Short mmCIF file of C-alpha atoms in Angstrom, two decimals:
data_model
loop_
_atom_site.label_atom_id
_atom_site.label_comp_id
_atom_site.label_asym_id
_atom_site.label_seq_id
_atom_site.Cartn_x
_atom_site.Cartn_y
_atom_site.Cartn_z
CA UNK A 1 -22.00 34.84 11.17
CA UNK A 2 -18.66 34.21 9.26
CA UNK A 3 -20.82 32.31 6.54
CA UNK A 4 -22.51 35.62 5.76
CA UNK A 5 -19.12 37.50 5.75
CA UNK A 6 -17.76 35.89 3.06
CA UNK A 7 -17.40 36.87 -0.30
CA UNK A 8 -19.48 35.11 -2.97
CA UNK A 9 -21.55 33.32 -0.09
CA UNK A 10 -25.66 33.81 1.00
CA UNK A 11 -26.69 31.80 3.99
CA UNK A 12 -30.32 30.96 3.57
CA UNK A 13 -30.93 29.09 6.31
CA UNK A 14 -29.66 27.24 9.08
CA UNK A 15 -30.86 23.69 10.25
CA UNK A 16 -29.97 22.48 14.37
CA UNK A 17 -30.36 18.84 12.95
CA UNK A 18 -30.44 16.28 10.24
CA UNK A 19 -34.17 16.37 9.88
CA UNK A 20 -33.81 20.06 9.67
CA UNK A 21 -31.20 19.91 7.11
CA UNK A 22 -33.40 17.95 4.73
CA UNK A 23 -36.22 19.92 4.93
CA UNK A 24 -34.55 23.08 4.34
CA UNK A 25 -32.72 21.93 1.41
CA UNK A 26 -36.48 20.98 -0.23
CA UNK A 27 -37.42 24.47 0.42
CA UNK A 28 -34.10 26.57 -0.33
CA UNK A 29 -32.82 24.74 -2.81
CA UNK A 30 -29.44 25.88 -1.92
CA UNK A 31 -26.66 25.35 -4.24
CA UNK A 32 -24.08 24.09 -1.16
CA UNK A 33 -24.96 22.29 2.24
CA UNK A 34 -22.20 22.96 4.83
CA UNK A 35 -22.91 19.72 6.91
CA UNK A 36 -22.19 18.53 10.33
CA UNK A 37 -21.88 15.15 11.32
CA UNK A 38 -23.23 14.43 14.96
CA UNK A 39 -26.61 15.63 15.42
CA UNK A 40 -29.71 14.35 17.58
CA UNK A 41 -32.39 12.86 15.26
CA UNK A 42 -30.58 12.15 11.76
CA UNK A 43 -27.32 12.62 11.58
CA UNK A 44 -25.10 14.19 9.09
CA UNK A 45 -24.21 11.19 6.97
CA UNK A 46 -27.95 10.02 7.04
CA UNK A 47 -28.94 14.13 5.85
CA UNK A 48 -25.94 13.70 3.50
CA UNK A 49 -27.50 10.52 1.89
CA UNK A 50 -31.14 12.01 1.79
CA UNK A 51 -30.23 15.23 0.03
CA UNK A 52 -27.85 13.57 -2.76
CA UNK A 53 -30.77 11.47 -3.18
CA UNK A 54 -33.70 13.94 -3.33
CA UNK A 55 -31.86 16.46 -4.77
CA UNK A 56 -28.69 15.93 -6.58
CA UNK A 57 -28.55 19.39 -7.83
CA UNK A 58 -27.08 20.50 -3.87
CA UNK A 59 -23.78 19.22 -2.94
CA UNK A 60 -22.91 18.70 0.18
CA UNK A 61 -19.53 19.68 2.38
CA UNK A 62 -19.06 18.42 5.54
CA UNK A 63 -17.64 20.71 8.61
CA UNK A 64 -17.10 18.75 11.42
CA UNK A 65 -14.61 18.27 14.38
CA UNK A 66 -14.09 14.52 13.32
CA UNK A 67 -11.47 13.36 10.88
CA UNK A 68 -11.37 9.93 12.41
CA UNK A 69 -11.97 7.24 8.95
CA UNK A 70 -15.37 6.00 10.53
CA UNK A 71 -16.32 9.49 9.82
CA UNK A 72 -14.57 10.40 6.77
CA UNK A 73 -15.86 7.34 4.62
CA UNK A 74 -19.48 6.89 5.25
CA UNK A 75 -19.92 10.82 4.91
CA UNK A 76 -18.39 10.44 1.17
CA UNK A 77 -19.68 7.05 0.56
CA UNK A 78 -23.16 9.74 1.03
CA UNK A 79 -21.95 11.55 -1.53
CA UNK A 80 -20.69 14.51 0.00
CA UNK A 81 -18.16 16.48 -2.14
CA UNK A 82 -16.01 18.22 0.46
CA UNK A 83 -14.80 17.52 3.69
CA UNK A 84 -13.29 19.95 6.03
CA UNK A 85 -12.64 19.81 9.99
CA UNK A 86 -13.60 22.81 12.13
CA UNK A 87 -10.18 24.13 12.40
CA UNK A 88 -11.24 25.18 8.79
CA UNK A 89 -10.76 29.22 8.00
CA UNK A 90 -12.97 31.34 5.82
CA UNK A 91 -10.89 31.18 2.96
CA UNK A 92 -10.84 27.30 3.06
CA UNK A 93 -14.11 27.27 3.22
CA UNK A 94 -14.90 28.94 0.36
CA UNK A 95 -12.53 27.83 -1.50
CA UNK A 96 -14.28 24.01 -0.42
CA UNK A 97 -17.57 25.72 -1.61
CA UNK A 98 -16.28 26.82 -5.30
CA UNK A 99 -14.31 23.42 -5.95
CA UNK A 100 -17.82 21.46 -5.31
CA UNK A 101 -19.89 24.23 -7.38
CA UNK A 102 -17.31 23.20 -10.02
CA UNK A 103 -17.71 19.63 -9.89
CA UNK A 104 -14.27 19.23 -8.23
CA UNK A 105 -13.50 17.79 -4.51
CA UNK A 106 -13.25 19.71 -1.33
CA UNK A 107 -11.02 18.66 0.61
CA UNK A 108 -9.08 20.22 3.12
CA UNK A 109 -5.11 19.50 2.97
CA UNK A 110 -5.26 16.91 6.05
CA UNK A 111 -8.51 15.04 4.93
CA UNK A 112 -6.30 14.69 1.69
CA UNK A 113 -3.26 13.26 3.16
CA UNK A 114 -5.75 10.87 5.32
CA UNK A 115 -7.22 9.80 1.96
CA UNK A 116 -3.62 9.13 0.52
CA UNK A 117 -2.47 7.67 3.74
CA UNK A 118 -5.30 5.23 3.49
CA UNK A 119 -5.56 3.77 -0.37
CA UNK A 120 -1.41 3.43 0.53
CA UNK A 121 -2.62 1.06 2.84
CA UNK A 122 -1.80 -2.36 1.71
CA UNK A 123 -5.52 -3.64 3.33
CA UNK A 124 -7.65 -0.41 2.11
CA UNK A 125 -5.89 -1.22 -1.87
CA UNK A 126 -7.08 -4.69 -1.31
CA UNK A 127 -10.66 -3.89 -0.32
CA UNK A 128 -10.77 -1.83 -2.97
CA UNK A 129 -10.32 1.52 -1.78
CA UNK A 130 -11.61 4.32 0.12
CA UNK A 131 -14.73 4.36 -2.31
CA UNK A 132 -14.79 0.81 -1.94
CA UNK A 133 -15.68 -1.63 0.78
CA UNK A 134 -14.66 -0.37 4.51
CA UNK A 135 -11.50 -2.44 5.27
CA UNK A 136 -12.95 -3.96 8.63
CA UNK A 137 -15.54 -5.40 6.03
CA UNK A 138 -12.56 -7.62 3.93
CA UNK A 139 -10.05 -8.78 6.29
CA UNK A 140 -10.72 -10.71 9.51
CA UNK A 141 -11.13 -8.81 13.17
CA UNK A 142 -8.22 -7.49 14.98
CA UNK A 143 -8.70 -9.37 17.46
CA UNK A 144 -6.95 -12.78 17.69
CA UNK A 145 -9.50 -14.90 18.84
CA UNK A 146 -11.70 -13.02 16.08
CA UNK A 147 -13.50 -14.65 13.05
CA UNK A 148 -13.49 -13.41 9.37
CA UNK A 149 -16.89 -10.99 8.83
CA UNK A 150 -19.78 -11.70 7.20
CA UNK A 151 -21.37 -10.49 4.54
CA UNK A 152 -24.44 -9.87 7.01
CA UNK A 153 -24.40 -9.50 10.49
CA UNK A 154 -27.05 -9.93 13.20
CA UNK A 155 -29.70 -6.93 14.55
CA UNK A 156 -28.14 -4.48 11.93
CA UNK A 157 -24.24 -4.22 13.65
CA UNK A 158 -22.20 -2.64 10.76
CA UNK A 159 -19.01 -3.83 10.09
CA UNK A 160 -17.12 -1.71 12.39
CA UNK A 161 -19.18 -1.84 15.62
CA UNK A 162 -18.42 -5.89 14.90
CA UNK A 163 -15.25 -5.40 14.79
CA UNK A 164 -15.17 -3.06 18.14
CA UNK A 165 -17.35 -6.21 19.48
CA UNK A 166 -14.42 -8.72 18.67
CA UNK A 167 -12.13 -6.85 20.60
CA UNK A 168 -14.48 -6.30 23.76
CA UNK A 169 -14.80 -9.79 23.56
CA UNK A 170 -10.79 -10.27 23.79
CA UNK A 171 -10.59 -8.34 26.74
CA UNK A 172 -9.98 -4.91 25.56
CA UNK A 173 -10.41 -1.91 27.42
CA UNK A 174 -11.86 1.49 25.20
CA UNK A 175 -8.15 2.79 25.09
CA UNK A 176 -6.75 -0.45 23.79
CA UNK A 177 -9.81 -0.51 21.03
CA UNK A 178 -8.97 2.92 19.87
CA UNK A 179 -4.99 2.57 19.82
CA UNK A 180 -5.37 -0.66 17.83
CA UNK A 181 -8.37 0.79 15.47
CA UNK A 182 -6.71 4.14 15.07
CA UNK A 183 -9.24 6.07 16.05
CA UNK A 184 -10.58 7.99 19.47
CA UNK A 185 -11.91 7.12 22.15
CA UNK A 186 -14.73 8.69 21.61
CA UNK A 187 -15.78 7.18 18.50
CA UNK A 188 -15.21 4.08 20.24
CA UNK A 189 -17.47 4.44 23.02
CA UNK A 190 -19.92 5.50 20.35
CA UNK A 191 -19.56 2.24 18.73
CA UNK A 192 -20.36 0.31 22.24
CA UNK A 193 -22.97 2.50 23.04
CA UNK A 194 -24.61 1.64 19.04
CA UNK A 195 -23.75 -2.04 19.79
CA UNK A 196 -25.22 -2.61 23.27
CA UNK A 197 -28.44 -1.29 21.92
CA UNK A 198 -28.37 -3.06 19.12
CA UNK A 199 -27.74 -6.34 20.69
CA UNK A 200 -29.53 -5.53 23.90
CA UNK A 201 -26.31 -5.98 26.36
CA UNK A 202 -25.96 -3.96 29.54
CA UNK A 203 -22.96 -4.39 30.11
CA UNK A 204 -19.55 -5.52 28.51
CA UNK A 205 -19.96 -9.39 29.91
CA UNK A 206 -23.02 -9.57 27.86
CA UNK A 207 -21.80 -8.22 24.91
CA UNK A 208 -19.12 -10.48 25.55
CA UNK A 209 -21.46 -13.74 25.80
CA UNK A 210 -23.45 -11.94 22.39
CA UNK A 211 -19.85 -12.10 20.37
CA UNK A 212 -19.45 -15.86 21.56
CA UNK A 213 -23.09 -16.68 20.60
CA UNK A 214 -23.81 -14.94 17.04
CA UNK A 215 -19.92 -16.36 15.66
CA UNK A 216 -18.64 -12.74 15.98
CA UNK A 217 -15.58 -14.07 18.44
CA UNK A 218 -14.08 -17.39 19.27
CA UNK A 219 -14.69 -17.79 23.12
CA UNK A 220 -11.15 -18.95 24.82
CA UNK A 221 -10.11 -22.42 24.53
CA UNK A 222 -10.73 -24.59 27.54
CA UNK A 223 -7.94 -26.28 29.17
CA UNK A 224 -7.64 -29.30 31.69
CA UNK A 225 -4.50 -29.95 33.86
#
């Protein structure tokens, strides 16, 4: 309903999911896709990544309620053009909406100083950037019985949901993960839930015994009186 308020802007369809999204973009051929990020079925960055793809003539803004890095990154690495968080007015919005049309970036003020907050960062300039390689996928875990990342890692865990493995395996509880990765809690019980299906673990002593196994952490050294 405010889409269709604003000036300059026809909404010509609305998708409830990823899948959705695609498939209305091949039919609409819409100029801008105002894209969320959690969905059932394909999510946002996946739908991001299709349309760019299939048709590079529709960019692609995300709205979400997430501002966290594992979201922000992987939605541009997609190639969307925009990014704006849900707090996000009408004007903003279409002011996101023209900058893209343009060939310019939409971001909203906070995604910006996240951006500059991050290629400040001495690790992010030394991976190369937030257009670069994720950070987690350069420097060794956070965790301090952790080993350095490999280029590939075992059943499909990305980078990050290794890294959120290391620190299980040290003992961490979700709020420790989250103050030491810098993101919410939410996003890291995401990550466990990705990993333990993934690896097949039920619970966090078998994801535990999986990080010890596959190199991902350093079990603790043994010690004799």
């Amino acid at each position: 309903m405010l889409l269709g308020l604003l000036p300059g802007i026809e909404v010509v369809g609305a998708a409830a999911d990823g899948e959705e999204a695609v498939r209305l973009v091949a039919e609409h051929a819409p100029d801008v896709v105002l894209m969320d990020l959690r969905m059932p079925r394909c999510d946002g960055v996946e739908a991001t990544r299709r349309i760019r793809a299939r048709h590079p003539a529709t960019h692609v803004v995300v709205l979400t309620t997430y501002a966290d890095d594992d979201s922000l990154f992987p939605a541009l690495r997609a190639g969307a053009r925009g990014y704006l968080t849900k707090d996000a007015g009408g004007e903003e919005i279409v002011r996101a909406v023209r900058h893209v049309m343009s060939g310019e970036a939409g971001l909203s003020p906070n995604i910006q100083r996240r951006l500059l907050e991050r290629l400040s960062d001495p690790a992010v300039a030394a991976a190369g950037g937030a257009g670069g390689t994720h950070p987690a996928a350069a420097a060794p875990f956070a965790s301090p019985r952790s080993v350095p990342l490999r280029r590939e890692l075992p059943d499909g865990l990305t980078a990050r949901e290794a890294e959120v493995l290391a620190l299980v395996a040290d003992g961490l509880s979700n709020a420790e993960i989250a103050r030491r990765l810098h993101v919410s809690t939410a996003t890291v019980k995401t990550h466990i839930n990705n990993l333990f299906a993934k690896t097949g673990a039920r619970d966090r002593a078998q994801a535990m015994r999986y990080a010890f196994q596959h190199g991902i952490a350093r079990p603790p050294e043994s010690s004799i009186t």
